[in-house]
Amino acid sequence: MQSSNSNTHQDPNAPKTLKRAMSTRHLVMLSLGGAIGTGLFLGSGEVIAQTGPVGAIIAYILGGLIAYMVMLCLGELAVHMPVAGSFGAYAQKYIGSGTGYMISWVYWLTWTATLGTEFTAAALLMQEWFPHISMWIWTIIFALTIFALNLSSTRIFAESEFWLALVKVVTVIVFILLGLLAIFGLIPFEGSESAPLFHNLTSHGWFPQGLIPIFTTMLIVNFAFSGTELIGVAAGETKDPAVNVPKAINAAIWRLLIFFVGTIIVISALLPFEIAGLGGEGVSSSPFVTVFNYIGIPYADDIIRFVIITALLSAANSGLYAASRMMWSLSDQRQLPSLFSRLSKSGTPIIALIVTMFGAIPGLLSEHFAPETIFKNLLGVAAFTMVIVWMSICLSQFNFRRQWYKAGYTAKDLKFAAPLYPIVPILGFVFCFITGLSMAADPEMHAGLIACLIFIAACYLSHYVFYRDRK
C-alpha cells in the first residue's frame, strides 16, 4: 500500500496520514486486550462442558499452536512489509486483488460482529446489577464510551487499552494463583474437606464426551485466540518492526497460552465439568464467578462481573480500532470512497469509526429477539471470519516465500523468517480450514455461516464490478 507513505508529503490542508504513536508495551497489550474477552471469560466453561477437562486442555493447546503458526507467518510478512492495510495488503499482493479486497472487508466484519458480542454480553451482565434498566440503554452507554476512546488521539486510545487490558491480565493471574492454592488445599474451597488436587480432571474418564467434541469446539477456541493478529494491524506504526513485531508476537502468544490453559486447568480441577458450562443463567454464569464464590471471596460476583465487563469493553475497544483502520486502508487504496479515509483533527479515521459502530446494532436488538441466539450467531460470524483471515495470512506467507526464493534470496536474507517453511504455513492453513468446517457441525451457527458465505461472495462480486481494473 504505497499511498500511505506518499501521503506524508501531501498538502497539510488535506492530511491523510494516520497519527500513530504506539510503543512496544502498547503493541503487546493491544494484542492481549483483543484476545482476552468473551472467548475466555464466557466461552471456556462451554468448551469444558462439551469436551470434558482433558479435552478442553487439549483443545486450547491446539488452538494456541494454531495461533502461533499463523502469527509466525504474520510476523514474517509484517516485518518485511509493515503497512496499515496488513493482511488485506498482503493478500492483495501475494494472493490476488479480489482476495485482498475480500480479506479487508471480512476482517472488518470480524470485529464489527465482535462489537455486538461484547456489548451484548456486557449489557447482560449489567442487567444482573440493575434488572429494571433496559439492556439497550447499557449497550448505548458502552458503545458511546468505546467510540469516544477511539475518537480521541491514538496515544490516548493506546493508553486506555493498556490499562483496560491490564485489569483482566491481572485478574487472570490472580484467578490462576488462587485456584492453584485451592487445588492444593492451601486455602478453603466450598465442598472440599481435603485438597481437591486434580481428581476432577479424570473423574469421569479421560474423554467423557468422546474425541469429536474437541474438534467441534475448535471454533470457540480459535475465537478465544483471535485478537493476537492485531499486532499486524499496528505493525506499520511500530518503531523498528524487525525487532518489536517478533518480540510482541512471542510475548503475546506464550502469555495467552499460559493464561488460557492455566485457567482451564484451574476450572476443571475445581468444578465438575458438567456445571462448568454456561448453564441456566446464560452468558452471565461465568465459571470465574463460580470459582471465586467457592473460594469464599467477599462480593465475588460483583468483583468478577466488573472485571468481565472491563474485559469485554477492552476487546471492543481494540476491535473498533482494528476495524476502522481496515476501512481506512480500503479507502486509502481507493477501494472505498475517499470519505472513509477522512481524519479528525486528532488524526483518527472518524467516518470509518462511525460506520463500524453500526456493528453494535445487533446488541440493541438482542433484548427483544432472543439474546442467547443472537449472541451465538454473532460469535459464529466473528469466529468464522477470523478463520478466513488466518487462512489468508498463511497462504500469503507461503506465496511470499516462494517469490522470495524465485528472486534468488534465501531465508537468511529476511529480517525475520518463520521457521520450518513450508510446514508452518501449510499446517496453519489446514488446521484453520478444518476449524472452519467444524462450524457446519453446529446447527445453531448455520445462520452465521450462511451470512458469512454470502458476505464473502458479495465482496468478490463488488470488487469485480467496481474495482477490478484499478491498481
Coordinates of C-alpha atoms in Angstrom, one line a residue:
M1 CA 0.0 0.0 0.0
Q2 CA 2.2 2.7 -1.3
S3 CA -0.2 5.6 -1.0
S4 CA 0.0 5.8 2.8
N5 CA 3.7 6.6 2.5
S6 CA 3.4 9.1 -0.2
N7 CA 0.6 11.0 1.7
T8 CA 3.2 12.1 4.2
H9 CA 4.3 14.8 1.8
Q10 CA 0.8 15.9 0.8
D11 CA -0.6 19.4 1.3
P12 CA -1.2 20.0 5.0
N13 CA -4.7 21.1 4.3
A14 CA -5.6 17.6 3.1
P15 CA -3.9 15.3 5.6
K16 CA -4.3 11.6 5.0
T17 CA -1.6 10.0 7.2
L18 CA -2.8 8.4 10.5
K19 CA -1.1 9.9 13.5
R20 CA 0.1 6.8 15.3
A21 CA 2.4 6.7 18.4
M22 CA 2.4 3.2 19.9
S23 CA 5.2 1.7 22.0
T24 CA 6.0 -2.0 22.3
R25 CA 4.1 -2.3 25.6
H26 CA 1.0 -0.8 23.8
L27 CA 1.5 -3.3 20.9
V28 CA 1.6 -6.3 23.3
M29 CA -1.3 -5.1 25.4
L30 CA -3.4 -4.4 22.3
S31 CA -2.9 -8.0 21.3
L32 CA -3.7 -9.3 24.7
G33 CA -6.7 -7.0 25.1
G34 CA -8.1 -8.1 21.8
A35 CA -7.8 -11.8 22.8
I36 CA -8.8 -11.9 26.5
G37 CA -12.5 -11.4 26.4
T38 CA -15.6 -13.3 25.6
G39 CA -13.8 -16.4 24.5
L40 CA -12.0 -16.9 27.8
F41 CA -14.4 -15.5 30.4
L42 CA -17.6 -16.7 28.9
G43 CA -16.6 -19.4 26.4
S44 CA -14.2 -21.5 28.4
G45 CA -16.9 -23.1 30.5
E46 CA -18.8 -24.2 27.5
V47 CA -15.7 -25.8 26.0
I48 CA -15.1 -27.8 29.2
A49 CA -18.8 -28.9 29.4
Q50 CA -18.7 -30.1 25.8
T51 CA -15.3 -31.8 25.8
G52 CA -14.5 -32.7 29.4
P53 CA -11.5 -31.3 31.3
V54 CA -8.7 -33.1 29.4
G55 CA -10.4 -32.5 26.1
A56 CA -10.6 -28.8 26.9
I57 CA -6.9 -28.6 27.8
I58 CA -6.0 -30.3 24.5
A59 CA -8.3 -28.0 22.6
Y60 CA -6.8 -24.9 24.0
I61 CA -3.2 -26.2 23.5
L62 CA -4.1 -27.0 19.9
G63 CA -5.7 -23.5 19.5
G64 CA -2.6 -21.9 20.9
L65 CA -0.3 -23.8 18.5
I66 CA -2.5 -22.9 15.5
A67 CA -2.5 -19.2 16.6
Y68 CA 1.3 -19.4 17.0
M69 CA 1.8 -20.8 13.5
V70 CA -0.4 -18.1 12.0
M71 CA 1.4 -15.4 14.0
L72 CA 4.8 -16.6 12.8
C73 CA 3.6 -16.2 9.2
L74 CA 2.2 -12.8 10.1
G75 CA 5.5 -11.8 11.8
E76 CA 7.5 -12.5 8.6
L77 CA 5.1 -10.5 6.4
A78 CA 4.7 -7.6 8.9
V79 CA 8.5 -7.2 9.3
H80 CA 9.0 -7.3 5.5
M81 CA 6.0 -5.1 4.7
P82 CA 4.8 -3.1 7.7
V83 CA 1.8 -1.3 6.2
A84 CA -1.5 -0.1 7.6
G85 CA -3.5 -2.5 5.4
S86 CA -1.8 -5.5 7.0
F87 CA -3.5 -8.8 5.9
G88 CA -5.6 -7.2 3.2
A89 CA -2.5 -5.7 1.6
Y90 CA -0.6 -9.0 1.9
A91 CA -3.4 -10.9 0.4
Q92 CA -3.8 -8.4 -2.4
K93 CA -0.1 -8.6 -3.3
Y94 CA 0.5 -12.4 -2.8
I95 CA -2.9 -14.0 -3.5
G96 CA -4.9 -11.7 -5.7
S97 CA -6.6 -8.3 -5.8
G98 CA -10.1 -9.6 -5.2
T99 CA -9.0 -11.7 -2.3
G100 CA -7.1 -8.8 -0.7
Y101 CA -10.3 -6.7 -1.0
M102 CA -12.4 -9.5 0.4
I103 CA -10.0 -10.1 3.4
S104 CA -10.0 -6.4 4.3
W105 CA -13.8 -6.5 4.4
V106 CA -14.0 -9.8 6.2
Y107 CA -11.7 -8.6 8.9
W108 CA -13.8 -5.5 9.3
L109 CA -16.9 -7.8 9.6
T110 CA -15.0 -9.9 12.2
W111 CA -14.6 -7.1 14.6
T112 CA -17.9 -5.4 13.8
A113 CA -19.7 -8.7 14.7
T114 CA -17.4 -8.9 17.8
L115 CA -18.6 -5.5 18.9
G116 CA -22.1 -7.0 19.0
T117 CA -21.0 -10.0 21.2
E118 CA -19.0 -7.8 23.6
F119 CA -21.8 -5.2 24.0
T120 CA -24.5 -7.9 24.3
A121 CA -22.5 -9.8 26.9
A122 CA -21.7 -6.7 28.9
A123 CA -25.3 -5.5 28.8
L124 CA -26.5 -8.9 30.1
L125 CA -24.0 -8.7 33.0
M126 CA -25.1 -5.1 33.9
Q127 CA -28.7 -6.2 33.9
E128 CA -27.9 -8.5 36.9
W129 CA -27.0 -5.4 38.9
F130 CA -29.8 -3.3 37.5
P131 CA -32.6 -5.7 36.4
H132 CA -35.1 -2.8 35.8
I133 CA -32.9 -0.9 33.4
S134 CA -33.3 -2.0 29.8
M135 CA -30.4 -3.7 28.0
W136 CA -30.4 -1.3 25.1
I137 CA -29.5 1.6 27.5
W138 CA -26.4 -0.2 28.6
T139 CA -25.5 -1.0 25.1
I140 CA -25.7 2.6 24.1
I141 CA -23.6 3.7 27.1
F142 CA -20.9 1.2 26.3
A143 CA -20.9 2.0 22.6
L144 CA -20.5 5.7 23.2
T145 CA -17.7 5.1 25.7
I146 CA -15.7 2.9 23.3
F147 CA -16.4 5.4 20.5
A148 CA -15.1 8.3 22.5
L149 CA -11.9 6.5 23.4
N150 CA -11.3 5.6 19.7
L151 CA -12.1 9.1 18.6
S152 CA -9.5 10.7 20.8
S153 CA -5.9 10.6 19.7
T154 CA -4.2 7.3 19.1
R155 CA -2.0 7.8 22.0
I156 CA -5.0 8.2 24.4
F157 CA -6.6 5.2 22.8
A158 CA -3.5 3.1 23.2
E159 CA -3.0 4.1 26.8
S160 CA -6.7 3.4 27.7
E161 CA -6.4 0.0 26.1
F162 CA -3.2 -0.7 28.0
W163 CA -4.9 -0.2 31.4
L164 CA -8.2 -1.9 30.4
A165 CA -6.2 -4.9 29.2
L166 CA -4.0 -4.8 32.4
V167 CA -7.1 -5.2 34.6
K168 CA -8.1 -8.5 33.0
V169 CA -4.5 -9.8 32.8
V170 CA -4.0 -9.2 36.5
T171 CA -7.4 -10.9 37.2
V172 CA -6.5 -14.0 35.2
I173 CA -3.1 -14.2 37.0
V174 CA -4.9 -13.8 40.4
F175 CA -7.5 -16.4 39.4
I176 CA -4.8 -18.9 38.5
L177 CA -2.8 -18.3 41.6
L178 CA -5.8 -18.5 44.0
G179 CA -7.1 -21.5 42.1
L180 CA -3.8 -23.4 42.5
L181 CA -3.8 -22.6 46.2
A182 CA -7.3 -24.0 46.4
I183 CA -6.4 -27.1 44.4
F184 CA -3.6 -27.9 46.8
G185 CA -5.7 -27.3 49.8
L186 CA -3.8 -24.2 51.0
I187 CA -6.9 -22.1 51.1
P188 CA -10.5 -23.4 51.7
F189 CA -12.8 -24.3 48.9
E190 CA -16.5 -24.9 49.3
G191 CA -17.5 -28.6 49.2
S192 CA -13.9 -29.9 49.6
E193 CA -12.8 -31.1 53.0
S194 CA -9.4 -32.1 51.6
A195 CA -7.3 -30.7 48.8
P196 CA -9.2 -31.2 45.5
L197 CA -5.9 -31.7 43.7
F198 CA -6.5 -32.8 40.1
H199 CA -9.0 -35.7 40.6
N200 CA -11.8 -33.9 38.7
L201 CA -9.7 -33.9 35.5
T202 CA -10.2 -37.7 35.0
S203 CA -13.1 -38.5 37.4
H204 CA -15.4 -39.3 34.5
G205 CA -12.7 -40.8 32.3
W206 CA -10.2 -39.1 30.1
F207 CA -12.7 -38.1 27.4
P208 CA -16.3 -38.4 28.8
Q209 CA -17.8 -36.9 25.7
G210 CA -15.5 -38.7 23.2
L211 CA -12.9 -37.1 20.9
I212 CA -15.2 -35.5 18.4
P213 CA -16.2 -32.5 20.7
I214 CA -12.5 -31.5 20.8
F215 CA -12.7 -30.7 17.1
T216 CA -16.3 -29.3 17.1
T217 CA -15.3 -26.7 19.8
M218 CA -12.2 -25.6 18.0
L219 CA -14.2 -22.7 16.5
I220 CA -14.8 -21.3 20.0
V221 CA -11.2 -22.0 21.0
N222 CA -9.8 -20.3 17.9
F223 CA -12.1 -17.3 18.6
A224 CA -10.6 -17.1 22.0
F225 CA -7.1 -16.6 20.5
S226 CA -8.4 -14.1 17.9
G227 CA -7.0 -10.6 18.6
T228 CA -3.4 -11.7 18.5
E229 CA -3.2 -10.6 14.9
L230 CA -3.8 -7.0 16.0
I231 CA 0.0 -6.9 16.1
G232 CA -0.1 -7.0 12.3
V233 CA -2.6 -4.1 12.1
A234 CA -0.3 -2.0 14.3
A235 CA 3.0 -3.1 12.7
G236 CA 3.1 -0.1 10.4
E237 CA 3.1 2.2 13.4
T238 CA 5.7 0.5 15.5
K239 CA 9.3 1.6 15.7
D240 CA 11.8 -0.9 14.5
P241 CA 9.3 -3.6 13.4
A242 CA 12.1 -6.1 12.7
V243 CA 12.8 -6.2 16.5
N244 CA 9.5 -5.3 18.1
V245 CA 7.0 -7.3 16.0
P246 CA 8.6 -10.8 16.6
K247 CA 9.1 -9.9 20.2
A248 CA 5.4 -8.8 20.6
I249 CA 4.2 -12.0 18.8
N250 CA 6.2 -14.3 21.1
A251 CA 5.2 -12.4 24.2
A252 CA 1.5 -12.3 23.4
I253 CA 1.2 -15.9 22.2
W254 CA 3.0 -17.5 25.1
R255 CA 1.2 -15.4 27.7
L256 CA -2.1 -16.2 26.2
L257 CA -1.3 -19.9 26.1
I258 CA -0.3 -19.9 29.8
F259 CA -3.4 -17.8 30.7
F260 CA -5.9 -19.9 28.8
V261 CA -4.5 -23.4 29.6
G262 CA -3.9 -22.3 33.2
T263 CA -7.5 -21.1 33.5
I264 CA -8.9 -24.3 32.0
I265 CA -6.8 -26.4 34.4
V266 CA -8.0 -24.4 37.5
I267 CA -11.7 -24.5 36.4
S268 CA -11.6 -28.2 35.5
A269 CA -9.8 -29.2 38.7
L270 CA -12.2 -27.3 41.0
L271 CA -15.5 -27.7 39.3
P272 CA -17.3 -30.8 37.9
F273 CA -17.2 -30.4 34.2
E274 CA -21.0 -30.8 33.9
I275 CA -21.5 -27.5 35.7
A276 CA -18.6 -25.6 34.2
G277 CA -20.7 -24.6 31.2
L278 CA -22.9 -21.6 30.7
G279 CA -25.9 -23.3 32.4
G280 CA -29.3 -21.8 33.0
E281 CA -28.3 -18.3 33.7
G282 CA -27.0 -17.7 30.2
V283 CA -23.8 -15.9 29.3
S284 CA -23.5 -14.3 32.7
S285 CA -22.8 -17.5 34.6
S286 CA -19.1 -17.4 34.1
P287 CA -17.0 -20.2 35.7
F288 CA -14.8 -17.4 37.1
V289 CA -17.6 -16.2 39.3
T290 CA -18.4 -19.8 40.5
V291 CA -14.8 -20.5 41.4
F292 CA -14.3 -17.2 43.3
N293 CA -17.6 -17.8 45.1
Y294 CA -16.5 -21.3 46.2
I295 CA -13.1 -19.9 47.4
G296 CA -15.1 -17.6 49.6
I297 CA -14.0 -14.2 48.3
P298 CA -16.5 -11.5 49.5
Y299 CA -18.6 -9.9 46.8
A300 CA -17.0 -12.3 44.3
D301 CA -20.0 -11.9 41.9
D302 CA -19.7 -8.1 41.8
I303 CA -15.9 -8.1 41.5
I304 CA -15.7 -10.6 38.7
R305 CA -18.7 -9.1 37.0
F306 CA -16.9 -5.8 36.9
V307 CA -13.7 -7.4 35.6
I308 CA -15.6 -9.3 32.9
I309 CA -17.4 -6.1 31.8
T310 CA -14.0 -4.4 31.7
A311 CA -12.6 -7.3 29.6
L312 CA -15.5 -7.1 27.2
L313 CA -15.1 -3.4 26.7
S314 CA -11.4 -3.7 26.3
A315 CA -11.9 -6.3 23.5
A316 CA -14.5 -4.0 21.9
N317 CA -12.0 -1.1 22.2
S318 CA -9.2 -2.8 20.3
G319 CA -11.8 -4.3 17.9
L320 CA -13.2 -0.9 16.9
Y321 CA -9.6 0.3 16.4
A322 CA -8.7 -2.6 14.1
A323 CA -12.0 -2.5 12.0
S324 CA -11.8 1.3 11.5
R325 CA -8.2 1.1 10.4
M326 CA -9.0 -1.7 7.9
M327 CA -11.8 0.5 6.5
W328 CA -9.4 3.5 6.3
S329 CA -6.9 1.3 4.5
L330 CA -9.5 0.3 1.9
S331 CA -10.3 4.0 1.3
D332 CA -6.6 4.8 1.1
Q333 CA -6.2 2.1 -1.6
R334 CA -9.1 3.8 -3.5
Q335 CA -11.3 0.7 -3.0
L336 CA -13.7 2.8 -1.0
P337 CA -14.8 6.5 -1.5
S338 CA -12.2 9.0 -0.1
L339 CA -14.9 9.9 2.5
F340 CA -13.9 6.9 4.6
S341 CA -10.3 8.0 4.9
R342 CA -11.2 11.4 6.3
L343 CA -9.4 12.1 9.6
S344 CA -10.4 14.1 12.6
K345 CA -8.1 16.9 13.9
S346 CA -6.5 14.4 16.3
G347 CA -5.7 12.1 13.3
T348 CA -8.3 9.3 13.8
P349 CA -10.5 8.0 10.9
I350 CA -13.8 9.5 12.0
I351 CA -16.1 8.3 9.3
A352 CA -14.7 4.7 9.4
L353 CA -15.3 4.8 13.2
I354 CA -18.9 5.9 12.8
V355 CA -19.7 3.3 10.2
T356 CA -18.1 0.5 12.2
M357 CA -20.0 1.4 15.3
F358 CA -23.1 0.1 13.5
G359 CA -21.8 -3.3 14.5
A360 CA -23.4 -2.6 17.9
I361 CA -26.9 -2.7 16.4
P362 CA -27.4 -6.5 17.0
G363 CA -26.7 -5.9 20.6
L364 CA -29.5 -3.4 20.7
L365 CA -31.9 -5.9 19.1
S366 CA -31.0 -8.7 21.5
E367 CA -33.3 -7.6 24.3
H368 CA -36.4 -8.3 22.2
F369 CA -35.1 -11.1 19.9
A370 CA -33.6 -13.9 22.0
P371 CA -30.2 -12.6 23.3
E372 CA -28.8 -16.2 23.5
T373 CA -29.5 -16.9 19.9
I374 CA -28.1 -13.5 18.7
F375 CA -25.0 -14.0 20.9
K376 CA -24.3 -17.4 19.5
N377 CA -24.7 -16.3 15.9
L378 CA -22.5 -13.2 16.4
L379 CA -19.9 -15.4 18.0
G380 CA -20.1 -17.7 15.0
V381 CA -19.8 -14.9 12.4
A382 CA -16.8 -13.4 14.2
A383 CA -15.1 -16.8 14.6
F384 CA -15.7 -18.0 11.1
T385 CA -14.5 -14.7 9.5
M386 CA -11.4 -14.8 11.7
V387 CA -10.6 -18.3 10.4
I388 CA -10.8 -17.0 6.8
V389 CA -8.4 -14.1 7.7
W390 CA -5.9 -16.5 9.4
M391 CA -6.0 -18.8 6.3
S392 CA -5.2 -15.8 4.1
I393 CA -2.2 -14.9 6.3
C394 CA -0.8 -18.5 6.0
L395 CA -1.3 -18.5 2.2
S396 CA 0.1 -15.0 1.8
Q397 CA 3.3 -16.0 3.6
F398 CA 3.6 -19.3 1.6
N399 CA 3.3 -17.4 -1.7
F400 CA 5.6 -14.6 -0.5
R401 CA 8.4 -17.0 0.5
R402 CA 8.1 -18.8 -2.9
Q403 CA 8.5 -15.5 -4.7
W404 CA 11.4 -14.6 -2.4
Y405 CA 13.2 -17.8 -3.3
K406 CA 12.5 -17.4 -7.0
A407 CA 14.1 -14.0 -6.8
G408 CA 17.3 -15.6 -5.7
Y409 CA 17.1 -14.7 -2.0
T410 CA 17.3 -17.1 1.0
A411 CA 15.6 -17.2 4.4
K412 CA 18.7 -15.7 5.9
D413 CA 18.1 -12.5 3.9
L414 CA 14.9 -11.9 5.7
K415 CA 15.0 -9.7 8.9
F416 CA 12.5 -12.2 10.4
A417 CA 11.8 -15.6 8.9
A418 CA 9.1 -18.0 10.1
P419 CA 10.8 -21.4 10.9
L420 CA 10.1 -24.7 9.2
Y421 CA 8.9 -23.4 5.9
P422 CA 6.7 -24.7 4.2
I423 CA 5.4 -26.8 7.1
V424 CA 4.3 -23.9 9.3
P425 CA 2.1 -22.1 6.7
I426 CA 0.7 -25.4 5.3
L427 CA -0.3 -26.7 8.8
G428 CA -1.6 -23.4 9.8
F429 CA -3.8 -23.2 6.7
V430 CA -5.1 -26.8 7.0
F431 CA -5.9 -26.5 10.7
C432 CA -7.8 -23.3 10.1
F433 CA -9.7 -24.8 7.3
I434 CA -10.7 -27.8 9.5
T435 CA -11.8 -25.4 12.2
G436 CA -14.0 -23.6 9.6
L437 CA -15.6 -26.8 8.6
S438 CA -16.5 -27.6 12.2
M439 CA -18.9 -24.7 12.1
A440 CA -21.1 -26.8 9.9
A441 CA -21.4 -29.3 12.7
D442 CA -23.2 -26.8 14.9
P443 CA -26.8 -26.2 13.8
E444 CA -27.0 -23.0 15.9
M445 CA -24.2 -21.5 13.8
H446 CA -25.7 -22.2 10.4
A447 CA -27.3 -18.8 10.1
G448 CA -23.9 -17.2 10.9
L449 CA -22.1 -19.5 8.4
I450 CA -24.6 -18.7 5.6
A451 CA -24.3 -15.0 6.3
C452 CA -20.5 -15.2 6.1
L453 CA -20.6 -17.0 2.8
I454 CA -23.0 -14.5 1.3
F455 CA -20.8 -11.7 2.6
I456 CA -17.7 -13.2 1.0
A457 CA -19.5 -13.7 -2.3
A458 CA -20.7 -10.1 -2.2
C459 CA -17.1 -8.9 -1.6
Y460 CA -15.8 -10.7 -4.7
L461 CA -18.8 -9.5 -6.8
S462 CA -18.4 -5.9 -5.7
H463 CA -14.7 -5.9 -6.4
Y464 CA -15.2 -7.5 -9.8
V465 CA -17.8 -4.9 -10.7
F466 CA -16.2 -1.7 -9.3
Y467 CA -12.5 -2.2 -8.7
R468 CA -11.1 -5.0 -10.8
D469 CA -9.4 -2.5 -13.3
R470 CA -7.9 -0.4 -10.5
K471 CA -4.2 -0.8 -9.5

